[in-house]
Steps between C-alpha positions, in 0.01 A plus 500: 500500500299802326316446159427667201225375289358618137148258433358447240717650214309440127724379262330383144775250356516182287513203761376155442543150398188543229621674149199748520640556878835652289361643255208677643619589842338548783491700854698408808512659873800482686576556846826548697585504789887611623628415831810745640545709776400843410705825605381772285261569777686705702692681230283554215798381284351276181863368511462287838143311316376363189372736241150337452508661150822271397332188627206556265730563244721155565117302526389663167812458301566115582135433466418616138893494360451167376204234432522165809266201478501553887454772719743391761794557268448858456407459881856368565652747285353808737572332791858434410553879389305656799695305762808672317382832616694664789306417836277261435488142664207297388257552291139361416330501160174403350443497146042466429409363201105621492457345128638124524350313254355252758156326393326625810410752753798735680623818581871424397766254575787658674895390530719657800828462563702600816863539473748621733893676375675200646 
């Protein structure tokens, strides 16, 4: 299985439990990772991959359409509409939260989900 990965895509959106987390917004990193068998290699043709452009696009949109109390929803959400794309298998996806409002000492709590087409 080949994979195609995009790390650490900045997202500002308005995630949280906490009121002030809504209303203020903060910034999120995302990572994804796309399992399939690639075959644009030996053709060149965009049309036998995944247009790394259009997965941005997907992670963006579903991330900042609409206001979750938890970041695996939104997670969900990508993962459900990425594994609808045409070649791809499984896919992995971390969502970073650098700002929790945790009393205490971090770099960020992190979700990640793994989901396969089946």
């Amino acid at each position: 299985m080949d994979k195609i990965k995009i790390s650490n895509i900045k997202i500002f959106a308005y995630h949280g439990v906490a009121k002030e987390e809504q209303r203020l917004g903060q910034n999120f990193e995302i990572d994804v990772e796309l399992n399939l068998k690639i075959k644009a290699g030996i053709s060149e043709d965009l049309s036998r991959t995944i247009d790394y452009s259009l997965v941005y696009e997907i992670v963006e949109n579903n991330f900042t359409n609409k206001k979750y109390k938890l970041i695996e929803t939104p997670a969900e959400i990508i993962a459900d509409k990425l594994l609808n794309l045409k070649f791809i298998e499984s896919i992995s996806l971390k969502v970073r939260k650098p700002n929790a409002p945790i009393n205490g000492q971090f770099d960020y709590v992190e979700i990640e989900i793994n989901r396969n087409r089946n």
